[in-house]
Tab-separated table of C-alpha atoms in Angstrom:
chain	number	residue	atom	x	y	z
A	1442	MET	CA	0.000	0.000	0.000
A	1443	GLU	CA	2.913	2.364	0.679
A	1444	SER	CA	4.064	2.324	-2.948
A	1445	PHE	CA	0.481	2.809	-4.152
A	1446	GLU	CA	0.013	5.763	-1.818
A	1447	THR	CA	3.265	7.409	-2.902
A	1448	GLU	CA	2.580	6.984	-6.609
A	1449	LEU	CA	-1.040	8.146	-6.384
A	1450	LYS	CA	-0.067	11.193	-4.373
A	1451	ALA	CA	2.539	12.105	-6.994
A	1452	LEU	CA	-0.021	11.609	-9.786
A	1453	VAL	CA	-2.520	13.917	-8.065
A	1454	GLU	CA	0.117	16.615	-7.600
A	1455	GLU	CA	1.344	16.290	-11.204
A	1456	THR	CA	-2.222	16.481	-12.540
A	1457	TYR	CA	-2.904	19.540	-10.385
A	1458	ALA	CA	0.205	21.309	-11.716
A	1459	ALA	CA	-0.433	20.311	-15.334
A	1460	ASN	CA	-3.891	21.901	-15.205
A	1461	ASP	CA	-3.025	25.374	-13.923
A	1462	ASN	CA	-3.173	24.351	-10.276
A	1463	THR	CA	-6.728	23.041	-10.543
A	1464	PRO	CA	-7.723	20.709	-7.675
A	1465	VAL	CA	-8.212	17.132	-8.826
A	1466	THR	CA	-11.457	15.151	-8.858
A	1467	MET	CA	-10.713	11.554	-7.871
A	1468	VAL	CA	-12.994	8.876	-9.328
A	1469	SER	CA	-12.982	5.279	-8.114
A	1470	HIS	CA	-15.041	2.141	-8.703
A	1471	SER	CA	-15.836	-0.931	-6.612
A	1472	MET	CA	-12.882	-1.973	-4.433
A	1473	GLY	CA	-11.014	1.024	-5.775
A	1474	CYS	CA	-13.234	3.019	-3.402
A	1475	TYR	CA	-11.658	1.202	-0.461
A	1476	HIS	CA	-8.196	2.152	-1.770
A	1477	ALA	CA	-9.256	5.748	-2.365
A	1478	LEU	CA	-10.725	6.082	1.129
A	1479	TYR	CA	-7.564	4.640	2.660
A	1480	PHE	CA	-5.403	7.009	0.590
A	1481	LEU	CA	-7.386	10.103	1.542
A	1482	GLN	CA	-7.328	9.200	5.223
A	1483	GLN	CA	-3.516	9.089	5.122
A	1484	GLN	CA	-3.148	12.646	3.769
A	1485	SER	CA	-3.088	15.842	5.802
A	1486	GLN	CA	-6.139	18.091	5.624
A	1487	GLU	CA	-3.912	20.860	4.270
A	1488	TRP	CA	-2.803	18.643	1.374
A	1489	LYS	CA	-6.384	17.596	0.591
A	1490	ASP	CA	-7.632	21.192	0.725
A	1491	THR	CA	-4.976	22.137	-1.828
A	1492	TYR	CA	-4.973	19.246	-4.263
A	1493	VAL	CA	-8.365	17.485	-4.112
A	1494	HIS	CA	-11.604	19.070	-5.248
A	1495	ALA	CA	-13.784	16.016	-4.671
A	1496	TRP	CA	-13.947	12.241	-4.577
A	1497	VAL	CA	-16.514	10.309	-6.643
A	1498	PRO	CA	-16.954	6.706	-5.438
A	1499	ILE	CA	-18.961	4.585	-7.897
A	1500	SER	CA	-20.450	1.226	-6.811
A	1501	PRO	CA	-18.451	1.428	-3.559
A	1502	ALA	CA	-17.720	-1.861	-1.803
A	1503	ILE	CA	-16.332	-0.290	1.356
A	1504	GLY	CA	-18.624	-2.241	3.698
A	1505	GLY	CA	-17.610	-5.551	2.168
A	1506	THR	CA	-19.713	-8.029	0.219
A	1507	VAL	CA	-21.562	-11.152	1.285
A	1508	ASN	CA	-20.278	-13.114	-1.720
A	1509	GLU	CA	-16.838	-13.195	-0.089
A	1510	MET	CA	-18.266	-15.645	2.461
A	1511	LYS	CA	-18.904	-18.223	-0.256
A	1512	LEU	CA	-15.561	-17.457	-1.885
A	1513	PHE	CA	-13.729	-18.399	1.318
A	1514	ALA	CA	-15.955	-21.364	2.151
A	1515	THR	CA	-16.344	-22.983	-1.260
A	1516	GLY	CA	-14.505	-20.851	-3.788
A	1517	SER	CA	-15.942	-18.914	-6.693
A	1518	SER	CA	-15.601	-19.940	-10.321
A	1519	GLU	CA	-16.557	-16.375	-11.345
A	1520	GLY	CA	-18.773	-17.930	-14.012
A	1521	ILE	CA	-15.805	-19.285	-15.973
A	1522	PRO	CA	-16.837	-22.408	-17.944
A	1523	GLY	CA	-15.039	-25.582	-16.922
A	1524	VAL	CA	-13.678	-24.126	-13.671
A	1525	SER	CA	-14.981	-25.529	-10.388
A	1526	SER	CA	-15.226	-23.366	-7.296
A	1527	ASN	CA	-13.074	-25.723	-5.239
A	1528	THR	CA	-10.271	-25.618	-7.813
A	1529	VAL	CA	-9.640	-21.899	-7.354
A	1530	ARG	CA	-10.549	-21.665	-3.657
A	1531	GLY	CA	-6.995	-21.984	-2.355
A	1532	GLU	CA	-5.713	-19.227	-4.582
A	1533	GLN	CA	-8.632	-16.936	-3.787
A	1534	ARG	CA	-8.168	-17.429	-0.057
A	1535	SER	CA	-4.564	-16.241	-0.324
A	1536	TYR	CA	-5.470	-12.740	-1.536
A	1537	GLU	CA	-5.523	-10.104	1.184
A	1538	SER	CA	-7.839	-8.085	-1.060
A	1539	ASN	CA	-10.519	-10.756	-0.636
A	1540	ALA	CA	-10.060	-10.656	3.143
A	1541	TRP	CA	-10.449	-6.872	3.006
A	1542	LEU	CA	-13.751	-7.306	1.156
A	1543	LEU	CA	-15.298	-9.602	3.755
A	1544	PRO	CA	-18.499	-8.164	5.276
A	1545	ASP	CA	-17.929	-5.492	7.910
A	1546	ALA	CA	-19.537	-6.409	11.241
A	1547	ALA	CA	-20.857	-2.921	11.983
A	1548	THR	CA	-22.330	-2.650	8.496
A	1549	TYR	CA	-24.136	-5.991	8.405
A	1550	GLY	CA	-25.013	-6.208	12.096
A	1551	ASP	CA	-26.955	-9.320	13.077
A	1552	ASP	CA	-27.744	-10.406	9.517
A	1553	VAL	CA	-27.160	-14.142	9.146
A	1554	LEU	CA	-24.953	-14.519	6.090
A	1555	VAL	CA	-24.168	-18.245	6.203
A	1556	SER	CA	-26.105	-21.113	7.759
A	1557	THR	CA	-25.244	-24.785	8.231
A	1558	THR	CA	-26.990	-27.628	10.011
A	1559	ASP	CA	-24.889	-26.777	13.080
A	1560	ARG	CA	-24.896	-22.983	13.347
A	1561	ASN	CA	-25.374	-19.554	11.793
A	1562	TYR	CA	-22.653	-17.034	10.952
A	1563	THR	CA	-22.920	-13.251	10.938
A	1564	ALA	CA	-20.166	-10.819	10.014
A	1565	SER	CA	-19.190	-10.844	13.694
A	1566	ASP	CA	-18.461	-14.587	13.550
A	1567	LEU	CA	-15.583	-14.568	11.070
A	1568	ASP	CA	-13.069	-16.215	13.421
A	1569	ALA	CA	-15.400	-19.158	14.006
A	1570	PHE	CA	-16.267	-19.216	10.320
A	1571	PHE	CA	-12.604	-19.462	9.324
A	1572	THR	CA	-12.063	-22.304	11.795
A	1573	ASP	CA	-15.096	-24.218	10.588
A	1574	ILE	CA	-14.144	-23.958	6.905
A	1575	ASP	CA	-10.684	-25.286	7.863
A	1576	PHE	CA	-8.917	-22.015	7.151
A	1577	ALA	CA	-7.984	-20.749	10.602
A	1578	VAL	CA	-5.112	-18.679	9.186
A	1579	GLY	CA	-7.814	-16.493	7.632
A	1580	THR	CA	-8.162	-14.780	11.012
A	1581	LYS	CA	-4.569	-13.549	10.762
A	1582	ILE	CA	-4.972	-12.465	7.146
A	1583	ARG	CA	-8.164	-10.568	7.955
A	1584	ALA	CA	-6.494	-8.867	10.943
A	1585	ARG	CA	-3.858	-7.319	8.662
A	1586	VAL	CA	-6.445	-5.425	6.613
A	1587	ALA	CA	-9.613	-5.138	8.711
A	1588	ASP	CA	-8.768	-1.779	10.294
A	1589	LEU	CA	-6.972	-0.023	7.441
A	1590	THR	CA	-9.734	2.570	7.141
A	1591	GLY	CA	-10.850	2.551	10.781
A	1592	SER	CA	-14.512	2.491	11.714
A	1593	LEU	CA	-16.531	2.683	8.504
A	1594	ALA	CA	-19.518	4.046	10.417
A	1595	THR	CA	-17.539	7.211	11.150
A	1596	ALA	CA	-15.304	7.215	8.077
A	1597	SER	CA	-14.322	10.663	6.862
A	1598	PRO	CA	-12.215	11.164	3.727
A	1599	GLY	CA	-11.885	14.893	4.432
A	1600	VAL	CA	-13.016	15.999	0.961
A	1601	PRO	CA	-16.427	16.547	-0.672
A	1602	VAL	CA	-17.888	13.214	-1.776
A	1603	TYR	CA	-20.373	12.471	-4.565
A	1604	CYS	CA	-21.462	8.846	-4.365
A	1605	TYR	CA	-23.298	6.872	-7.055
A	1606	TYR	CA	-24.433	3.249	-7.170
A	1607	GLY	CA	-26.973	0.845	-8.668
A	1608	THR	CA	-29.839	-0.781	-6.755
A	1609	GLY	CA	-32.693	-3.215	-7.297
A	1610	VAL	CA	-30.526	-5.967	-8.790
A	1611	ASP	CA	-30.530	-9.478	-7.298
A	1612	THR	CA	-27.392	-9.762	-5.152
A	1613	GLU	CA	-26.235	-12.795	-3.171
A	1614	ALA	CA	-27.169	-12.168	0.472
A	1615	PHE	CA	-27.351	-15.524	2.275
A	1616	TYR	CA	-25.906	-19.018	1.840
A	1617	GLU	CA	-27.378	-22.213	3.269
A	1618	TYR	CA	-25.161	-25.300	3.449
A	1619	SER	CA	-26.790	-28.655	4.127
A	1620	GLY	CA	-23.550	-30.636	3.883
A	1621	SER	CA	-19.869	-29.933	3.261
A	1622	PHE	CA	-18.479	-26.470	2.566
A	1623	ASP	CA	-17.054	-28.071	-0.580
A	1624	ASP	CA	-20.575	-28.250	-1.970
A	1625	GLU	CA	-22.435	-25.355	-3.557
A	1626	PRO	CA	-24.910	-23.771	-1.117
A	1627	VAL	CA	-28.495	-22.701	-1.651
A	1628	VAL	CA	-28.372	-18.971	-2.373
A	1629	THR	CA	-30.885	-16.358	-1.243
A	1630	MET	CA	-30.834	-13.040	-3.051
A	1631	GLY	CA	-31.210	-9.537	-1.645
A	1632	ASP	CA	-30.947	-5.951	-2.863
A	1633	GLY	CA	-27.798	-4.445	-4.326
A	1634	ASP	CA	-26.096	-3.966	-7.676
A	1635	GLY	CA	-25.562	-7.643	-8.466
A	1636	THR	CA	-22.161	-7.704	-6.760
A	1637	VAL	CA	-22.214	-5.354	-3.773
A	1638	ASN	CA	-25.015	-5.519	-1.210
A	1639	LEU	CA	-27.146	-2.445	-0.557
A	1640	LYS	CA	-25.948	-2.041	3.041
A	1641	SER	CA	-22.392	-1.677	1.792
A	1642	LEU	CA	-23.286	0.641	-1.076
A	1643	GLU	CA	-25.222	2.943	1.243
A	1644	LEU	CA	-22.333	3.479	3.663
A	1645	CYS	CA	-21.228	6.515	1.681
A	1646	LYS	CA	-24.387	8.322	2.814
A	1647	GLY	CA	-22.602	9.028	6.063
A	1648	PHE	CA	-19.946	11.241	4.491
A	1649	SER	CA	-21.273	12.404	1.105
A	1650	GLU	CA	-22.426	15.770	-0.196
A	1651	GLU	CA	-24.560	13.993	-2.781
A	1652	VAL	CA	-25.787	10.424	-3.139
A	1653	LYS	CA	-27.697	9.073	-6.106
A	1654	ALA	CA	-29.007	5.555	-6.592
A	1655	PHE	CA	-29.577	4.195	-10.101
A	1656	PRO	CA	-32.373	1.581	-9.957
A	1657	GLY	CA	-31.692	-1.448	-12.143
A	1658	GLU	CA	-28.062	-0.588	-12.865
A	1659	THR	CA	-25.514	-3.333	-12.203
A	1660	HIS	CA	-22.133	-3.043	-10.523
A	1661	SER	CA	-20.132	-2.486	-13.700
A	1662	GLY	CA	-23.011	-1.657	-16.026
A	1663	LEU	CA	-23.456	1.647	-14.213
A	1664	LEU	CA	-20.208	2.837	-15.739
A	1665	ASP	CA	-21.919	2.898	-19.148
A	1666	SER	CA	-24.692	5.185	-17.915
A	1667	SER	CA	-24.674	8.514	-19.747
A	1668	GLU	CA	-26.400	10.080	-16.746
A	1669	LEU	CA	-23.619	8.935	-14.440
A	1670	GLN	CA	-20.953	10.140	-16.851
A	1671	ALA	CA	-22.608	13.554	-17.005
A	1672	LEU	CA	-22.683	13.773	-13.209
A	1673	VAL	CA	-18.976	12.957	-12.948
A	1674	VAL	CA	-18.107	15.557	-15.575
A	1675	SER	CA	-20.283	18.070	-13.757
A	1676	VAL	CA	-18.434	17.532	-10.476
A	1677	ALA	CA	-15.042	17.896	-12.181
A	1678	THR	CA	-16.173	20.937	-14.145
A	1679	ILE	CA	-16.957	22.815	-10.951
A	1680	ALA	CA	-13.297	22.500	-9.954
A	1681	ALA	CA	-12.095	23.728	-13.340
A	1682	SER	CA	-14.365	26.763	-13.233
A	1683	ASN	CA	-13.291	27.925	-9.773
């Protein structure tokens, strides 16, 4: 993360200078919103006041996603033909980025995300979940990234935020296992953008100047929306005109 932070900071400053000292509008998508939030929290308020006009998170996954529970338990083939979930599970478990995207306990509260014949698991039960899926080291991996951005309920990037996301698309919200975690679970859908659950998407309401939901738009499909593109240009144009 240190190299990323250094290089992004340099890019922002170079862009600012190359455009007649115009503050930069940062735009991020999906997990990139986690990285952007982390980056902004590491900068001084003086630096942000000088170089950053606004941050535009699109389809933000900063509260984590329920589908990471299945990824760790069973694996996820990502819809690739001929690839079984179990085949890629080991590799997927090794990525700290996937551990970072696990559901945040404060965001999901008491929602049961995974159920077996023996017990239920909420986002507060990750240690037990890791033990039961025979991946106890997951607790250590999660600990390295869980607090990078501090409490998401009180997250403050320190710049104006304009947040946009899709809603009303079936999104995996609950998994029921009747046998081994190697087997595919029964999936119950909830609201979201098809990838990120609504509770996670809506977290930005706590620190945004403007929030707009796009009913029926999917996680990546939203990027093709002409209305969204116009909004992003509008936010950036305000900086250029000041």
